[in-house]
CSV table of C-alpha atoms and ligand atoms in Angstrom, one decimal:
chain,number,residue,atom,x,y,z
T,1087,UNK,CA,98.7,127.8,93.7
T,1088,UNK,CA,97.4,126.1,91.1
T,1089,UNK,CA,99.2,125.3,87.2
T,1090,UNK,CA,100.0,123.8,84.2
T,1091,UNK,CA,103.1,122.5,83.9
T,1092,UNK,CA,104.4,122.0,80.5
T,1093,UNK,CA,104.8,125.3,79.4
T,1094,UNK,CA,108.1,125.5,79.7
T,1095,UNK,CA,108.9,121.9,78.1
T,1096,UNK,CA,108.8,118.8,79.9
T,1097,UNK,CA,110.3,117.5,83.3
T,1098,UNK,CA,110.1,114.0,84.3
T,1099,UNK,CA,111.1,111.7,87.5
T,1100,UNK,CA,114.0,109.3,85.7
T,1101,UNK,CA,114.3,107.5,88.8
T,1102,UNK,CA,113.4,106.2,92.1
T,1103,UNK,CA,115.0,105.2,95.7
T,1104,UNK,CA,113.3,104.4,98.8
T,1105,UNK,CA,114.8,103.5,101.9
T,1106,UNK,CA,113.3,102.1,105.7
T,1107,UNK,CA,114.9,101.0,108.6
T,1108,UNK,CA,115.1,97.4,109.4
T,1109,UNK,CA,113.6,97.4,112.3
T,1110,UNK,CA,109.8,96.7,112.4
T,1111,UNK,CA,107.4,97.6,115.1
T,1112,UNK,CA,104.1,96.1,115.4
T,1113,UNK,CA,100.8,97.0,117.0
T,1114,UNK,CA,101.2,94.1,119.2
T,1115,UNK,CA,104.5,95.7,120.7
T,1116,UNK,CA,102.8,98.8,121.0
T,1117,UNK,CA,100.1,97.3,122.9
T,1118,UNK,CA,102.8,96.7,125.4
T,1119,UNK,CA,103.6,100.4,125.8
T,1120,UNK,CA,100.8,101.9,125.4
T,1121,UNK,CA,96.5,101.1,126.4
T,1122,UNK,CA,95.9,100.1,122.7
T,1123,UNK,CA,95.5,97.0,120.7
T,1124,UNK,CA,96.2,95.6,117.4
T,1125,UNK,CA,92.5,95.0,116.9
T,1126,UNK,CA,91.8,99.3,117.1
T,1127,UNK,CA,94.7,100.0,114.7
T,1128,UNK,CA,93.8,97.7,112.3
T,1129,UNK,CA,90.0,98.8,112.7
T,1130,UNK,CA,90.7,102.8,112.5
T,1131,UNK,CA,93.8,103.0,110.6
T,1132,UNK,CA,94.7,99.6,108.6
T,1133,UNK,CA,98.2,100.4,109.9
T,1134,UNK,CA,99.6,97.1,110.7
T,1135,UNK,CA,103.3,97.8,111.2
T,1136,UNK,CA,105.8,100.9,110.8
T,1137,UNK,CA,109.9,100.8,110.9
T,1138,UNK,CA,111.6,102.6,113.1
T,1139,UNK,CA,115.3,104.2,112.8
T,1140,UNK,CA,117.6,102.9,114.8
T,1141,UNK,CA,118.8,105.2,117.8
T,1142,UNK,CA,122.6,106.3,115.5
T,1143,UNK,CA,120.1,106.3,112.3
T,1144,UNK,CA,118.9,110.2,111.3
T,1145,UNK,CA,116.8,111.6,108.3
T,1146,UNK,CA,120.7,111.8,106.3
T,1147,UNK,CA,121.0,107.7,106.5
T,1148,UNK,CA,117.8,107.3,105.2
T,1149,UNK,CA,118.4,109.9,102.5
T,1150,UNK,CA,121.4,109.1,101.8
T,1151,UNK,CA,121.0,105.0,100.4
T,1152,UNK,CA,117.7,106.3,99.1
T,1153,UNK,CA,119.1,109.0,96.9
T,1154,UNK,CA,122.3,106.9,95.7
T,1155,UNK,CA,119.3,104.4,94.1
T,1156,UNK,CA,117.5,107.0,92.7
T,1157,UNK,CA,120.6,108.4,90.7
T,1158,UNK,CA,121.4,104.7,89.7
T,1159,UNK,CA,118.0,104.0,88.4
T,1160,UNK,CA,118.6,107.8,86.5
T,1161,UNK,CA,122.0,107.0,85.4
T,1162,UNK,CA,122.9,110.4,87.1
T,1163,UNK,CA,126.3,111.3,88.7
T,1164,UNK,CA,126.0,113.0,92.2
T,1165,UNK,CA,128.6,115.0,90.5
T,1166,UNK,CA,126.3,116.1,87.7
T,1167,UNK,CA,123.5,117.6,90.5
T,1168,UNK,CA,122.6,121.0,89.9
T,1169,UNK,CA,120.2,120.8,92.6
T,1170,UNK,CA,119.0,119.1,95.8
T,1171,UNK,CA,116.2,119.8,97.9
T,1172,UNK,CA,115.0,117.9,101.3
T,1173,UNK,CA,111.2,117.7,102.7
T,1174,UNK,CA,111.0,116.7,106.2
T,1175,UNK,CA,109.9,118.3,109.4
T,1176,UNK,CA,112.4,115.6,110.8
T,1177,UNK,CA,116.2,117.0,109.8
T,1178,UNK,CA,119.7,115.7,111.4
T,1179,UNK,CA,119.4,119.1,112.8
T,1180,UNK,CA,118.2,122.4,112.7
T,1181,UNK,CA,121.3,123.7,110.8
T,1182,UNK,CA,123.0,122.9,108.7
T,1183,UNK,CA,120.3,121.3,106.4
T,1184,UNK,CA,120.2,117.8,105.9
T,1185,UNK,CA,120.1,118.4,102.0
T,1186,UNK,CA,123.8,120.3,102.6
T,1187,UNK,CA,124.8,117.1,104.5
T,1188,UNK,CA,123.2,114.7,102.0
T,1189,UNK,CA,125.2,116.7,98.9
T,1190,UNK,CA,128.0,116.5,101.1
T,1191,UNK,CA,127.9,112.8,101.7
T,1192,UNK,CA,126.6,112.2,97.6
T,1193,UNK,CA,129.7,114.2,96.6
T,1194,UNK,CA,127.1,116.4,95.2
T,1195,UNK,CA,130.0,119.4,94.8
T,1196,UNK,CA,127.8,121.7,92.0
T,1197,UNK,CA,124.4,121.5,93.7
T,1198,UNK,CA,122.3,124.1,95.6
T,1199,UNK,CA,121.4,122.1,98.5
T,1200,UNK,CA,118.4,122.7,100.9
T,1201,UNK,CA,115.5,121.8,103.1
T,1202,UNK,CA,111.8,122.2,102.7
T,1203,UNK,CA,109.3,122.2,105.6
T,1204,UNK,CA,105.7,121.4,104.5
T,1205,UNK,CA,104.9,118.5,107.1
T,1206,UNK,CA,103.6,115.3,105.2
T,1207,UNK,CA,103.0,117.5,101.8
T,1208,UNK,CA,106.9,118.4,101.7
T,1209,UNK,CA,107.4,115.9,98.8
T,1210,UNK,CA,104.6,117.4,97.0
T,1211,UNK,CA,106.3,120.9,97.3
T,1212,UNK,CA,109.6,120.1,96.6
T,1213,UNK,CA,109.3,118.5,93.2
T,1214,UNK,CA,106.7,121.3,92.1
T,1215,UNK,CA,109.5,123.9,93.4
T,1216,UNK,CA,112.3,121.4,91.6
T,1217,UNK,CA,110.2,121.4,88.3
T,1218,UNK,CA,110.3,124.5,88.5
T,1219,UNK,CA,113.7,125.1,88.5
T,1220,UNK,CA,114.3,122.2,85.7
T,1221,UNK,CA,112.0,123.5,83.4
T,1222,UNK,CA,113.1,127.1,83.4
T,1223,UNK,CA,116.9,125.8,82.4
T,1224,UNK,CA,118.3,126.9,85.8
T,1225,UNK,CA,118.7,123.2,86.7
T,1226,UNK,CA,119.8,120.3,84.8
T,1227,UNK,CA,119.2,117.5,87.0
T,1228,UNK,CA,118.0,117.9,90.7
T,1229,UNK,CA,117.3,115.3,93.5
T,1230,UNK,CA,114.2,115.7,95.4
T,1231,UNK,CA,114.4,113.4,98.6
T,1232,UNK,CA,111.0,113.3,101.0
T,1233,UNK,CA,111.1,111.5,104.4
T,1234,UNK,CA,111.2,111.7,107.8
T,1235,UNK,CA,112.1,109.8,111.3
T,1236,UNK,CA,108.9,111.0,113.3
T,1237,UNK,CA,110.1,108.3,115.8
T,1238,UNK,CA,112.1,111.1,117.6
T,1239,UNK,CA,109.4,113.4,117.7
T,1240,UNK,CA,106.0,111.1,118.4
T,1241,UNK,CA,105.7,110.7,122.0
T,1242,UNK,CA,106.1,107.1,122.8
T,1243,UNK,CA,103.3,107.5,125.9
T,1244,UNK,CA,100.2,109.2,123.7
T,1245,UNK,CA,98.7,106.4,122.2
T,1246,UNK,CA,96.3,108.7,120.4
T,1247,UNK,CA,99.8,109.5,118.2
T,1248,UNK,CA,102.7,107.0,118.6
T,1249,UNK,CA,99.8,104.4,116.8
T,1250,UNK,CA,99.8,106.2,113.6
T,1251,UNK,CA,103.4,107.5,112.6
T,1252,UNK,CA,106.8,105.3,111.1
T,1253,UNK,CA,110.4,106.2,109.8
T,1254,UNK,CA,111.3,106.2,106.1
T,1255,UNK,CA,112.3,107.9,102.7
T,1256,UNK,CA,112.3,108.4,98.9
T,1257,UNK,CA,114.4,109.7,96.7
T,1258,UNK,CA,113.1,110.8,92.8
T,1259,UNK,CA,115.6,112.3,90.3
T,1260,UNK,CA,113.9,114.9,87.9
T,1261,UNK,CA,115.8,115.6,84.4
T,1262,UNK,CA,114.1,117.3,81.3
T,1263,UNK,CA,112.7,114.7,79.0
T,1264,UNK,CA,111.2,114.8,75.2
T,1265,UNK,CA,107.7,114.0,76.3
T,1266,UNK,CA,105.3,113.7,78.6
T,1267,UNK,CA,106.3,114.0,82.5
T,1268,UNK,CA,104.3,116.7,85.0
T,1269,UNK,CA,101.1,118.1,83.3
T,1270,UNK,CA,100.6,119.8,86.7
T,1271,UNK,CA,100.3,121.0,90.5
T,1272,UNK,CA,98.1,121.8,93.0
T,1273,UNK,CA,99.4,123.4,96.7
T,1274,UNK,CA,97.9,125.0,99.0
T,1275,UNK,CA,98.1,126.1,102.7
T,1276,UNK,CA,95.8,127.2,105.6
T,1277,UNK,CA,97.9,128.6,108.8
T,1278,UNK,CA,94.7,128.5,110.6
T,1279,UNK,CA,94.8,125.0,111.0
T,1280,UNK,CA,98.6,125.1,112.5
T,1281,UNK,CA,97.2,123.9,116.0
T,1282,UNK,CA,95.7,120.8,114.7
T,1283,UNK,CA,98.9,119.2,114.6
T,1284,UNK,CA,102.4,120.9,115.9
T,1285,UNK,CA,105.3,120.5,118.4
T,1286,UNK,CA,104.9,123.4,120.6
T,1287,UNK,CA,108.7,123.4,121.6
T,1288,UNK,CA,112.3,123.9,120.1
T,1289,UNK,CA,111.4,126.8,117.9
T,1290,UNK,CA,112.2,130.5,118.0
T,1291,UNK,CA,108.6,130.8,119.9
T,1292,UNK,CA,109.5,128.5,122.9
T,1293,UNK,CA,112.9,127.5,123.0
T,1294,UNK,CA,114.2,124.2,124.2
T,1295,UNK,CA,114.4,124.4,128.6
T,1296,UNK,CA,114.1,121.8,130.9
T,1297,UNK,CA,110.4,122.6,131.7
T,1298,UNK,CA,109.7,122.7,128.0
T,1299,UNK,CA,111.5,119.0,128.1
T,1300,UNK,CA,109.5,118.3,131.3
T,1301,UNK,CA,106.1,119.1,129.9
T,1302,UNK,CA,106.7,117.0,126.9
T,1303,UNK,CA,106.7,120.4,124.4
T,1304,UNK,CA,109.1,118.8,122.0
T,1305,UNK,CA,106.4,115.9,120.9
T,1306,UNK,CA,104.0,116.0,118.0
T,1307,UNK,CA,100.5,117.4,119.7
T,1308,UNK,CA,97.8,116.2,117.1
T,1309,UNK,CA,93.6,116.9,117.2
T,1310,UNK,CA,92.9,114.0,115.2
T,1311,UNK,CA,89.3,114.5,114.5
T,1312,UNK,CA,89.8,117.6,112.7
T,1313,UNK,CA,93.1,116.4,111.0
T,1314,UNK,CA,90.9,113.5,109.6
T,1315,UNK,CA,88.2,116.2,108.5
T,1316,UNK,CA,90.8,118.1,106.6
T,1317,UNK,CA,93.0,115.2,105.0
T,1318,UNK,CA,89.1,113.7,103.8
T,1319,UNK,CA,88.4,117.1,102.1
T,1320,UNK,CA,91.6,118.4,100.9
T,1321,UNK,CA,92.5,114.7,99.2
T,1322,UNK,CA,89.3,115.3,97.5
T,1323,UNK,CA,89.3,119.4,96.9
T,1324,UNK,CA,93.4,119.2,95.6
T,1325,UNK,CA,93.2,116.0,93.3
T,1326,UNK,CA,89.9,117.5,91.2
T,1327,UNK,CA,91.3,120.9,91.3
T,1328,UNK,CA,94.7,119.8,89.2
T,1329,UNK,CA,93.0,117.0,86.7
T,1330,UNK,CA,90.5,120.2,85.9
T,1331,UNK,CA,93.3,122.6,85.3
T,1332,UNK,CA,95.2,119.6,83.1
T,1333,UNK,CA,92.0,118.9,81.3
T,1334,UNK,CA,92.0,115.3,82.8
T,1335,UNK,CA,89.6,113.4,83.6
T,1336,UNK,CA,89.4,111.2,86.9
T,1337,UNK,CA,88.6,107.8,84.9
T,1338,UNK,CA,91.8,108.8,83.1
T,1339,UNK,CA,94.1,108.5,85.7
T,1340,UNK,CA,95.7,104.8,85.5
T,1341,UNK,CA,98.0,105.0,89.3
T,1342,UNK,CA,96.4,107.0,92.4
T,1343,UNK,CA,99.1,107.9,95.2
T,1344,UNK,CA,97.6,109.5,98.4
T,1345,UNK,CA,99.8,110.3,101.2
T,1346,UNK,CA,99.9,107.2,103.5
T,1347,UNK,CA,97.9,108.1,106.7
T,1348,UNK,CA,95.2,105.9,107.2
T,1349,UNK,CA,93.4,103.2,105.5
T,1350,UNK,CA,90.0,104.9,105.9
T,1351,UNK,CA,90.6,108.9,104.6
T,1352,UNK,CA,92.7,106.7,101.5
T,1353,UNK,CA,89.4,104.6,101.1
T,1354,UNK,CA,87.4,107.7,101.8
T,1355,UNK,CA,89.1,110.0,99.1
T,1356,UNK,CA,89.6,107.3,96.3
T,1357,UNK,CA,85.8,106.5,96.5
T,1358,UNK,CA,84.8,110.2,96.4
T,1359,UNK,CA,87.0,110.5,93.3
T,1360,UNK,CA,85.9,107.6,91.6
T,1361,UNK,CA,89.2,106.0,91.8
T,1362,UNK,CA,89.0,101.7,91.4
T,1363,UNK,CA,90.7,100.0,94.6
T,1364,UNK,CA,93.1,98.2,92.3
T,1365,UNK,CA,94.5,101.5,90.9
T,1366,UNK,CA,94.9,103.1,94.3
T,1367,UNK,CA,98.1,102.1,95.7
T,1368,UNK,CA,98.3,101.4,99.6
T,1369,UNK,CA,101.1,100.7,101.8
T,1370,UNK,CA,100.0,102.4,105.1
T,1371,UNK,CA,99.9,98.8,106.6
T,1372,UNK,CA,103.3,98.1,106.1
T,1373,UNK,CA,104.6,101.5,107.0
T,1374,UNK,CA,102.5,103.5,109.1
T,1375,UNK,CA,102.8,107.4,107.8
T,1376,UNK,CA,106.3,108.1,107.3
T,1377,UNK,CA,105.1,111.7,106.4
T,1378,UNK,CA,107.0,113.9,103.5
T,1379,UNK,CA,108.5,110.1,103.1
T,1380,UNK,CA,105.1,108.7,102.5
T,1381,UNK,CA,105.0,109.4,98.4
T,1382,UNK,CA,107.8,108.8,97.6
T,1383,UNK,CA,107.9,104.9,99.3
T,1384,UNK,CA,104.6,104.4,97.9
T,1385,UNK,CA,105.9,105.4,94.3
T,1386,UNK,CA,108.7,103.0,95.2
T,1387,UNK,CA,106.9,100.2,95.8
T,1388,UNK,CA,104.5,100.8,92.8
T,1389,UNK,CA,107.9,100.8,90.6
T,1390,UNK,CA,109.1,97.7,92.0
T,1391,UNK,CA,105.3,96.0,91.2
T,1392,UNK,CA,105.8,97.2,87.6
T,1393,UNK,CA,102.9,99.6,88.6
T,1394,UNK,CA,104.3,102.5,87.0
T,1395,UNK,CA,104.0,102.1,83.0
T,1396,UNK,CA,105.5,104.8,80.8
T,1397,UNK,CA,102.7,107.0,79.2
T,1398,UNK,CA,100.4,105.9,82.2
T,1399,UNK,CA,98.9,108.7,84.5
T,1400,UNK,CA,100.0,108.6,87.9
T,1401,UNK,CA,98.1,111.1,90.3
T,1402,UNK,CA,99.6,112.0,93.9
T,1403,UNK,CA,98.1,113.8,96.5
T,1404,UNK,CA,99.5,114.8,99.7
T,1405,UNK,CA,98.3,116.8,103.1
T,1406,UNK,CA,99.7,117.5,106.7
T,1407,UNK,CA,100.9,119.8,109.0
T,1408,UNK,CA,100.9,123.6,107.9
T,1409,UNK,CA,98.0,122.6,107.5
T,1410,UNK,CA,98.9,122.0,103.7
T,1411,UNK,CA,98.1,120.0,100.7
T,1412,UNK,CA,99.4,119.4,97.3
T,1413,UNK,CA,98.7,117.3,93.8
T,1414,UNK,CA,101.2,116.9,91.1
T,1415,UNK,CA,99.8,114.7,88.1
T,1416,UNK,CA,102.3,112.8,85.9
T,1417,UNK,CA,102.1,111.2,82.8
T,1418,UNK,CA,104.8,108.6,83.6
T,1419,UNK,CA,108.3,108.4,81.6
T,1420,UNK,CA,110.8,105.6,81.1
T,1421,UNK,CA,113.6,105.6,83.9
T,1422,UNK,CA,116.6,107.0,83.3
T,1423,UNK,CA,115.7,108.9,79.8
T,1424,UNK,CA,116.9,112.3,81.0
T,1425,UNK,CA,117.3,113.5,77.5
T,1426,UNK,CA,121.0,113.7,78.0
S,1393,ACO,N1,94.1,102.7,121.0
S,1393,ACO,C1,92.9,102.5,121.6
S,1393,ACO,N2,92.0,103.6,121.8
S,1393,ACO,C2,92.4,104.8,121.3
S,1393,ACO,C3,93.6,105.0,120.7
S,1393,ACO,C4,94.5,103.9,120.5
S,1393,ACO,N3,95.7,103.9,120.0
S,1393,ACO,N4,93.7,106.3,120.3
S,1393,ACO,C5,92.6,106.9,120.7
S,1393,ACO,N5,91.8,105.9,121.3
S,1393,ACO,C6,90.4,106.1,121.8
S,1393,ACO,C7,90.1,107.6,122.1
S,1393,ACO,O1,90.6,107.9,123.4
S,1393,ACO,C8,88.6,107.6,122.1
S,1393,ACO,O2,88.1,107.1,123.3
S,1393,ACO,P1,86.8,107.8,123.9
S,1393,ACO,O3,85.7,107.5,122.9
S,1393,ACO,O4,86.7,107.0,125.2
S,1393,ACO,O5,87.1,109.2,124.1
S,1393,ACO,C9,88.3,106.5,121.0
S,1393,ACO,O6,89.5,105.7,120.8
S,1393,ACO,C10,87.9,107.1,119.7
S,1393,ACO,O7,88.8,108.2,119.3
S,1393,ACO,P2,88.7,109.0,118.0
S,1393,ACO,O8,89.7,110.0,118.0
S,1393,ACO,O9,87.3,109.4,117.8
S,1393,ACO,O10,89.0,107.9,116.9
S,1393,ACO,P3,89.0,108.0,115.4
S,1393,ACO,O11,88.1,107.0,114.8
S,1393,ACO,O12,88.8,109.4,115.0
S,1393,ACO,O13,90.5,107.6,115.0
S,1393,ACO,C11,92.6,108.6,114.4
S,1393,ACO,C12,91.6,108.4,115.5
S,1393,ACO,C13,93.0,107.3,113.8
S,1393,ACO,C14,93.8,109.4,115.0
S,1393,ACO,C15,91.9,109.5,113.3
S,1393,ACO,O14,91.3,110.6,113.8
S,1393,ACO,C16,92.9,109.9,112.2
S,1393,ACO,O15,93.4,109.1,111.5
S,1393,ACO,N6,93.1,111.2,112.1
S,1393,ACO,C17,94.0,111.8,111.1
S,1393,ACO,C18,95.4,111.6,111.5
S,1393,ACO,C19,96.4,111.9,110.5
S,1393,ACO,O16,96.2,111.5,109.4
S,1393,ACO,N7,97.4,112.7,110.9
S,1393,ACO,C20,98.5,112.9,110.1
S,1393,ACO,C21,98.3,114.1,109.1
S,1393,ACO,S1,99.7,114.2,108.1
S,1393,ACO,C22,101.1,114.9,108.8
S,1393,ACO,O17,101.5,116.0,108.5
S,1393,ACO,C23,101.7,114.2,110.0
């Protein structure tokens, strides 16, 4: 799916929230669990350290401090949500969806509140899908949160996984605005590539059992070789595809935010494009990837280095499980100027 997105007037993010757990684990500690060494992750992912929830902390906590920020930084009532949508692969639980438990908590009493599974793309997907409803005047004001605590679901014992992943979230509030904003999206999906990465278990295909539990079915399985293949082409493929349909060009674009996997495909894409080192912004090492999360806490921190100038052009890019991808391009808008 592929479009332009002012058509229907223009939609902005009016402000940002982020939120990690404290606690901070390093390669060295996972050197102590598992045959690996802080020299390998820093050589083949630049992933330094990741935060991890702590046990009573699930994807709602996160959202939750995340989300009250990103309405602040708005100047947004929960109250005044007409819409709320969740990515993560991660959720409290399967039902009821952490975006009902997150309005809930907000006081979010008038929003339509849900989840969206896209693996580390969900972000990507649910601000296209909240444009969406913005622009078209069904929503006023929506909350798009992305994260996820894939510390419960990497398997602390496969160091060819537990290496790579971390625990956090972002929360973006989208409101109409006079001008500029999203000039357009990119997503895509390819089922075929589902096996690449996948929890076999806990799903309507192979329910929860104690041999499912005992054969470690309930843990992130991931080929990373071909994940690595994908995320270096799709980063490429997605990004070109939605600065061509916005009549953009690549020298144009002022703030580059790739999901946060690894050091290399980042280093990998943003050459390909053409993008200058100093306009790609990289917090992997500090995070590991935190998944649908990844975006938004890169946006964050971006916002928080003065990074993110009105009436620059901020280009994200995201991939993951599904397999999926997604660009949105922005041309960046003064916080909390909801045109209200
Ligand atoms: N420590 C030490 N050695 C390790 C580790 C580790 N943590 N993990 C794997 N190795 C070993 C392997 O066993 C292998 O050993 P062998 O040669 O004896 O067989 C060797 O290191 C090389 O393994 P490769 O898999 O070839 O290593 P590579 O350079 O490809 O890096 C990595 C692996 C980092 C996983 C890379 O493939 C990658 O980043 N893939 C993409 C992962 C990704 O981004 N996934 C998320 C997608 S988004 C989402 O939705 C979650």
């Amino acid at each position: 799916m592929i479009g332009n997105a002012t058509s229907n007037g223009h939609v902005s993010i009016t402000g940002i929230g982020t939120q990690a757990p404290e606690r901070v684990l390093t390669n060295d500690e996972l050197a102590r669990m598992v045959d690996t060494s802080d020299e390998w992750i820093m050589e083949r992912t630049g992933i330094r350290e990741r935060r991890v929830a702590a046990p009573d902390e699930a994807m709602s906590d996160l959202a939750l401090p995340a989300s009250v920020e990103a309405l602040e930084q708005a100047g947004v009532k929960a109250s005044d949500l007409d819409l709320i949508v969740v990515a993560t692969v991660t959720p409290d639980m399967l039902f009821p969806s952490t975006g009902a438990i997150l309005a809930d908590r907000l006081g979010a009493k008038d929003a339509a509140a849900y989840d969206l599974s896209a693996g580390c793309t969900g972000f990507v997907y649910a601000i296209a899908q909240a444009h969406g409803m913005v622009a078209s005047g069904l929503a006023d004001q929506a909350l798009v949160v992305g994260g996820d605590v894939l510390s419960r679901i990497v398997d602390w014992t496969d160091r060819s996984t537990c290496v790579l992943f971390g625990d956090g979230a972002g929360a973006v509030v989208l409101e109409r605005v006079p001008e500029g904003g999203f000039l357009g999206f990119e997503l895509g999906a390819d089922g075929s590539g589902g096996p690449q990465l996948y929890i076999p278990a806990g799903g309507s295909r192979q329910p929860a059992s104690a041999e499912s539990v005992a054969a470690r079915q309930h843990f992130a399985k991931m080929n990373g070789r071909e994940v690595f293949k994908f995320a270096t082409r799709v980063l490429v493929d997605s990004a070109e595809k939605v600065l061509d349909e916005c009549d953009v060009s690549v020298e144009d674009v002022d703030v580059y935010v790739p999901h946060q996997a690894n050091v290399r495909i980042i280093e990998h894409a943003r050459k390909k494009l053409g993008i200058p080192g100093d306009r790609t912004v990289v917090n992997v090492d500090r995070f590991g990837n935190t998944s649908s999360g990844s975006i938004p806490l890169a946006l964050g921190d971006a916002s928080a280095d003065g990074r993110l100038v009105p009436g620059e052009m901020v280009l994200m890019t995201g991939m993951g499980a599904g397999l999926t991808w997604g660009s949105a391009l922005i041309e960046w808008t003064a916080n909390g100027k909801g045109g209200h």
